[in-house]
Amino acid sequence: MNNASLRQATHTMAIGLRTQHIPLMLVRLRAGAISEGIEALSSVWNDFVSARPFKYSLVDDQIAAQYTSDKRLGRLFTLFSSIAIFIACLGLFGLASFSAEQRTKEIGIRKVLGAGVAQIAGLFTKEYTLLVLFAVLASTPIAYLAIQSWLDQFAYHIPVRPWLFLGTMAITLIIALASVIYQAILAALADPVESLRYE
């Protein structure tokens, strides 16, 4: 039975009851009737042990308190990851915008020679896809080691599976391409005459 944090292995536990001085009693309450059960216990306690105050704590609260730091870490990680993703998307959007501006004449020539919107958008997205893939492949070993190091703190944990990283790679690509594709389509839809006049 896990009566401590999951960072510790389970061990043998004996629950006893002393008759003279009762320092602790474990009582199971019916789900959905916790407050009524506590009131009944308080009443019985005051009838038999009126000299000592009735103090109680819920096991659920004690177990939850053991993972307070993990929950806080999870919230912080989510917050800073979201900020990092947002900044990265802004950077990609700006880079794609700058690249489209720099290649205005090239895009105009390609359109005059018959390139379609999909081909021009594909030209942009291909470059950024390769950059994002390289970044994901470079960061995967670091992420694996960090996750494994954190999981090793627990006595029982799941193994780190490859699909986790494949899913992350797919989500990263989708976010990156969504940031770039808008600028790529705008550049591809621009009038080629205006593009060729551009200096």
mmCIF file of C-alpha atoms in Angstrom:
data_model
loop_
_atom_site.group_PDB
_atom_site.id
_atom_site.type_symbol
_atom_site.label_atom_id
_atom_site.label_comp_id
_atom_site.label_asym_id
_atom_site.label_seq_id
_atom_site.Cartn_x
_atom_site.Cartn_y
_atom_site.Cartn_z
ATOM 1 C CA MET A 1 0.000 0.000 0.000
ATOM 2 C CA ASN A 2 1.276 3.488 -0.874
ATOM 3 C CA ASN A 3 1.019 5.426 2.367
ATOM 4 C CA ALA A 4 3.824 7.839 1.448
ATOM 5 C CA SER A 5 4.958 9.683 -1.666
ATOM 6 C CA LEU A 6 5.417 7.623 -4.816
ATOM 7 C CA ARG A 7 9.048 8.713 -4.703
ATOM 8 C CA GLN A 8 9.459 5.979 -2.086
ATOM 9 C CA ALA A 9 9.030 2.245 -2.571
ATOM 10 C CA THR A 10 6.112 0.587 -0.803
ATOM 11 C CA HIS A 11 6.914 -1.083 2.493
ATOM 12 C CA THR A 12 5.146 -3.059 5.158
ATOM 13 C CA MET A 13 2.738 -1.097 7.314
ATOM 14 C CA ALA A 14 0.897 -2.114 10.478
ATOM 15 C CA ILE A 15 -2.007 -0.093 11.846
ATOM 16 C CA GLY A 16 -2.597 -0.508 15.554
ATOM 17 C CA LEU A 17 -4.820 1.046 18.181
ATOM 18 C CA ARG A 18 -3.728 1.906 21.704
ATOM 19 C CA THR A 19 -6.481 1.789 24.278
ATOM 20 C CA GLN A 20 -5.052 4.143 26.939
ATOM 21 C CA HIS A 21 -3.883 7.158 24.942
ATOM 22 C CA ILE A 22 -5.250 7.369 21.435
ATOM 23 C CA PRO A 23 -2.835 9.534 19.429
ATOM 24 C CA LEU A 24 -4.355 8.669 16.062
ATOM 25 C CA MET A 25 -7.441 7.008 14.654
ATOM 26 C CA LEU A 26 -8.035 6.128 11.035
ATOM 27 C CA VAL A 27 -11.683 6.258 10.004
ATOM 28 C CA ARG A 28 -13.063 5.533 6.573
ATOM 29 C CA LEU A 29 -15.863 7.872 5.548
ATOM 30 C CA ARG A 30 -18.437 7.291 2.852
ATOM 31 C CA ALA A 31 -17.746 9.244 -0.345
ATOM 32 C CA GLY A 32 -20.104 12.173 -0.719
ATOM 33 C CA ALA A 33 -20.803 12.354 3.012
ATOM 34 C CA ILE A 34 -17.438 13.589 4.303
ATOM 35 C CA SER A 35 -18.727 16.638 6.213
ATOM 36 C CA GLU A 36 -21.555 14.645 7.855
ATOM 37 C CA GLY A 37 -19.082 11.945 8.870
ATOM 38 C CA ILE A 38 -16.705 14.519 10.399
ATOM 39 C CA GLU A 39 -19.594 16.053 12.389
ATOM 40 C CA ALA A 40 -20.595 12.607 13.706
ATOM 41 C CA LEU A 41 -17.004 11.806 14.660
ATOM 42 C CA SER A 42 -16.659 15.156 16.424
ATOM 43 C CA SER A 43 -19.814 14.504 18.412
ATOM 44 C CA VAL A 44 -18.659 11.018 19.489
ATOM 45 C CA TRP A 45 -15.169 12.312 20.317
ATOM 46 C CA ASN A 46 -16.541 15.088 22.522
ATOM 47 C CA ASP A 47 -18.753 12.564 24.352
ATOM 48 C CA PHE A 48 -15.844 10.268 25.214
ATOM 49 C CA VAL A 49 -12.681 12.450 25.156
ATOM 50 C CA SER A 50 -13.919 15.919 26.005
ATOM 51 C CA ALA A 51 -10.593 16.869 27.646
ATOM 52 C CA ARG A 52 -8.758 16.856 24.318
ATOM 53 C CA PRO A 53 -9.806 18.876 21.254
ATOM 54 C CA PHE A 54 -11.021 17.046 18.166
ATOM 55 C CA LYS A 55 -8.484 17.446 15.367
ATOM 56 C CA TYR A 56 -8.738 15.752 12.022
ATOM 57 C CA SER A 57 -7.101 15.660 8.622
ATOM 58 C CA LEU A 58 -8.124 13.928 5.436
ATOM 59 C CA VAL A 59 -5.755 11.374 3.925
ATOM 60 C CA ASP A 60 -6.594 12.738 0.461
ATOM 61 C CA ASP A 61 -5.296 16.165 1.541
ATOM 62 C CA GLN A 62 -2.118 14.651 3.011
ATOM 63 C CA ILE A 63 -1.440 12.708 -0.179
ATOM 64 C CA ALA A 64 -2.107 15.794 -2.318
ATOM 65 C CA ALA A 65 0.302 17.814 -0.145
ATOM 66 C CA GLN A 66 3.105 15.352 -0.975
ATOM 67 C CA TYR A 67 2.844 16.374 -4.633
ATOM 68 C CA THR A 68 2.478 20.136 -4.179
ATOM 69 C CA SER A 69 5.972 20.837 -5.514
ATOM 70 C CA ASP A 70 5.370 18.579 -8.534
ATOM 71 C CA LYS A 71 2.111 20.376 -9.343
ATOM 72 C CA ARG A 72 3.817 23.756 -8.977
ATOM 73 C CA LEU A 73 6.641 22.575 -11.238
ATOM 74 C CA GLY A 74 4.077 21.400 -13.804
ATOM 75 C CA ARG A 75 2.296 24.772 -13.809
ATOM 76 C CA LEU A 76 5.587 26.677 -14.146
ATOM 77 C CA PHE A 77 6.743 24.365 -16.927
ATOM 78 C CA THR A 78 3.456 24.850 -18.793
ATOM 79 C CA LEU A 79 3.622 28.631 -18.414
ATOM 80 C CA PHE A 80 7.221 29.015 -19.565
ATOM 81 C CA SER A 81 6.785 26.482 -22.378
ATOM 82 C CA SER A 82 3.780 28.436 -23.664
ATOM 83 C CA ILE A 83 5.761 31.692 -23.550
ATOM 84 C CA ALA A 84 8.708 30.044 -25.346
ATOM 85 C CA ILE A 85 6.424 28.600 -28.049
ATOM 86 C CA PHE A 86 4.744 31.991 -28.543
ATOM 87 C CA ILE A 87 8.105 33.783 -28.865
ATOM 88 C CA ALA A 88 9.382 31.094 -31.256
ATOM 89 C CA CYS A 89 6.255 31.470 -33.416
ATOM 90 C CA LEU A 90 6.720 35.246 -33.488
ATOM 91 C CA GLY A 91 10.344 34.742 -34.527
ATOM 92 C CA LEU A 92 9.371 32.308 -37.285
ATOM 93 C CA PHE A 93 6.635 34.643 -38.481
ATOM 94 C CA GLY A 94 9.094 37.564 -38.595
ATOM 95 C CA LEU A 95 11.741 35.465 -40.336
ATOM 96 C CA ALA A 96 9.231 34.280 -42.943
ATOM 97 C CA SER A 97 8.049 37.856 -43.474
ATOM 98 C CA PHE A 98 11.616 39.083 -43.925
ATOM 99 C CA SER A 99 12.424 36.192 -46.276
ATOM 100 C CA ALA A 100 9.318 36.918 -48.393
ATOM 101 C CA GLU A 101 10.315 40.584 -48.580
ATOM 102 C CA GLN A 102 13.859 39.697 -49.653
ATOM 103 C CA ARG A 103 12.661 37.265 -52.319
ATOM 104 C CA THR A 104 9.936 39.408 -53.848
ATOM 105 C CA LYS A 105 11.547 39.485 -57.315
ATOM 106 C CA GLU A 106 12.264 35.744 -57.253
ATOM 107 C CA ILE A 107 8.632 35.037 -56.384
ATOM 108 C CA GLY A 108 7.447 37.357 -59.191
ATOM 109 C CA ILE A 109 9.688 35.606 -61.742
ATOM 110 C CA ARG A 110 8.531 32.176 -60.596
ATOM 111 C CA LYS A 111 4.880 33.252 -60.938
ATOM 112 C CA VAL A 112 5.470 34.658 -64.432
ATOM 113 C CA LEU A 113 7.127 31.367 -65.409
ATOM 114 C CA GLY A 114 4.038 29.461 -64.276
ATOM 115 C CA ALA A 115 4.620 28.532 -60.644
ATOM 116 C CA GLY A 116 1.400 28.136 -58.681
ATOM 117 C CA VAL A 117 0.539 29.268 -55.170
ATOM 118 C CA ALA A 118 1.141 25.765 -53.790
ATOM 119 C CA GLN A 119 4.631 25.578 -55.352
ATOM 120 C CA ILE A 120 5.703 28.961 -53.996
ATOM 121 C CA ALA A 121 4.226 28.248 -50.557
ATOM 122 C CA GLY A 122 5.945 24.848 -50.634
ATOM 123 C CA LEU A 123 9.271 26.541 -51.406
ATOM 124 C CA PHE A 124 8.978 28.594 -48.212
ATOM 125 C CA THR A 125 7.673 25.847 -45.979
ATOM 126 C CA LYS A 126 10.324 23.350 -47.129
ATOM 127 C CA GLU A 127 13.146 25.534 -45.808
ATOM 128 C CA TYR A 128 11.499 26.065 -42.444
ATOM 129 C CA THR A 129 10.464 22.417 -42.151
ATOM 130 C CA LEU A 130 14.110 21.391 -42.442
ATOM 131 C CA LEU A 131 15.132 23.962 -39.806
ATOM 132 C CA VAL A 132 12.430 22.811 -37.385
ATOM 133 C CA LEU A 133 13.264 19.135 -37.954
ATOM 134 C CA PHE A 134 16.920 19.831 -37.232
ATOM 135 C CA ALA A 135 15.976 21.701 -34.035
ATOM 136 C CA VAL A 136 13.692 18.879 -32.870
ATOM 137 C CA LEU A 137 16.285 16.198 -33.607
ATOM 138 C CA ALA A 138 18.956 18.190 -31.766
ATOM 139 C CA SER A 139 16.744 18.750 -28.703
ATOM 140 C CA THR A 140 15.265 15.234 -28.441
ATOM 141 C CA PRO A 141 18.244 13.633 -26.616
ATOM 142 C CA ILE A 142 18.336 16.514 -24.114
ATOM 143 C CA ALA A 143 14.568 16.224 -23.514
ATOM 144 C CA TYR A 144 14.859 12.447 -23.108
ATOM 145 C CA LEU A 145 17.606 12.783 -20.495
ATOM 146 C CA ALA A 146 15.677 15.486 -18.596
ATOM 147 C CA ILE A 147 12.457 13.434 -18.533
ATOM 148 C CA GLN A 148 14.298 10.272 -17.529
ATOM 149 C CA SER A 149 16.148 12.113 -14.761
ATOM 150 C CA TRP A 150 12.870 13.455 -13.358
ATOM 151 C CA LEU A 151 11.126 10.063 -13.556
ATOM 152 C CA ASP A 152 14.053 8.358 -11.804
ATOM 153 C CA GLN A 153 13.113 10.296 -8.649
ATOM 154 C CA PHE A 154 10.037 8.060 -8.327
ATOM 155 C CA ALA A 155 10.149 4.465 -7.088
ATOM 156 C CA TYR A 156 7.569 3.446 -9.709
ATOM 157 C CA HIS A 157 7.255 5.150 -13.071
ATOM 158 C CA ILE A 158 6.366 4.537 -16.690
ATOM 159 C CA PRO A 159 9.055 4.149 -19.350
ATOM 160 C CA VAL A 160 9.648 7.007 -21.771
ATOM 161 C CA ARG A 161 8.141 5.874 -25.065
ATOM 162 C CA PRO A 162 9.250 6.943 -28.569
ATOM 163 C CA TRP A 163 5.727 7.993 -29.622
ATOM 164 C CA LEU A 164 5.983 10.829 -27.103
ATOM 165 C CA PHE A 165 8.806 12.386 -29.111
ATOM 166 C CA LEU A 166 7.162 11.621 -32.466
ATOM 167 C CA GLY A 167 3.982 13.341 -31.285
ATOM 168 C CA THR A 168 5.997 16.311 -30.066
ATOM 169 C CA MET A 169 7.768 16.511 -33.430
ATOM 170 C CA ALA A 170 4.433 16.496 -35.282
ATOM 171 C CA ILE A 171 2.932 19.210 -33.041
ATOM 172 C CA THR A 172 6.081 21.337 -33.378
ATOM 173 C CA LEU A 173 5.984 21.053 -37.165
ATOM 174 C CA ILE A 174 2.293 21.977 -37.262
ATOM 175 C CA ILE A 175 2.850 25.059 -35.077
ATOM 176 C CA ALA A 176 5.918 26.126 -37.067
ATOM 177 C CA LEU A 177 4.225 25.662 -40.447
ATOM 178 C CA ALA A 178 1.117 27.509 -39.241
ATOM 179 C CA SER A 179 3.394 30.437 -38.349
ATOM 180 C CA VAL A 180 5.116 30.424 -41.764
ATOM 181 C CA ILE A 181 2.342 29.425 -44.140
ATOM 182 C CA TYR A 182 0.429 32.714 -43.828
ATOM 183 C CA GLN A 183 3.410 34.722 -45.096
ATOM 184 C CA ALA A 184 4.106 32.099 -47.766
ATOM 185 C CA ILE A 185 0.553 32.325 -49.140
ATOM 186 C CA LEU A 186 0.595 36.138 -49.030
ATOM 187 C CA ALA A 187 3.828 36.161 -51.027
ATOM 188 C CA ALA A 188 2.461 33.596 -53.479
ATOM 189 C CA LEU A 189 -0.772 35.546 -54.039
ATOM 190 C CA ALA A 190 0.997 38.873 -54.667
ATOM 191 C CA ASP A 191 0.681 40.398 -58.145
ATOM 192 C CA PRO A 192 3.782 39.337 -60.162
ATOM 193 C CA VAL A 193 3.902 42.695 -61.976
ATOM 194 C CA GLU A 194 4.214 44.532 -58.670
ATOM 195 C CA SER A 195 6.791 42.002 -57.562
ATOM 196 C CA LEU A 196 8.967 42.614 -60.638
ATOM 197 C CA ARG A 197 8.756 46.364 -60.162
ATOM 198 C CA TYR A 198 9.987 45.975 -56.599
ATOM 199 C CA GLU A 199 13.442 47.385 -55.922
#
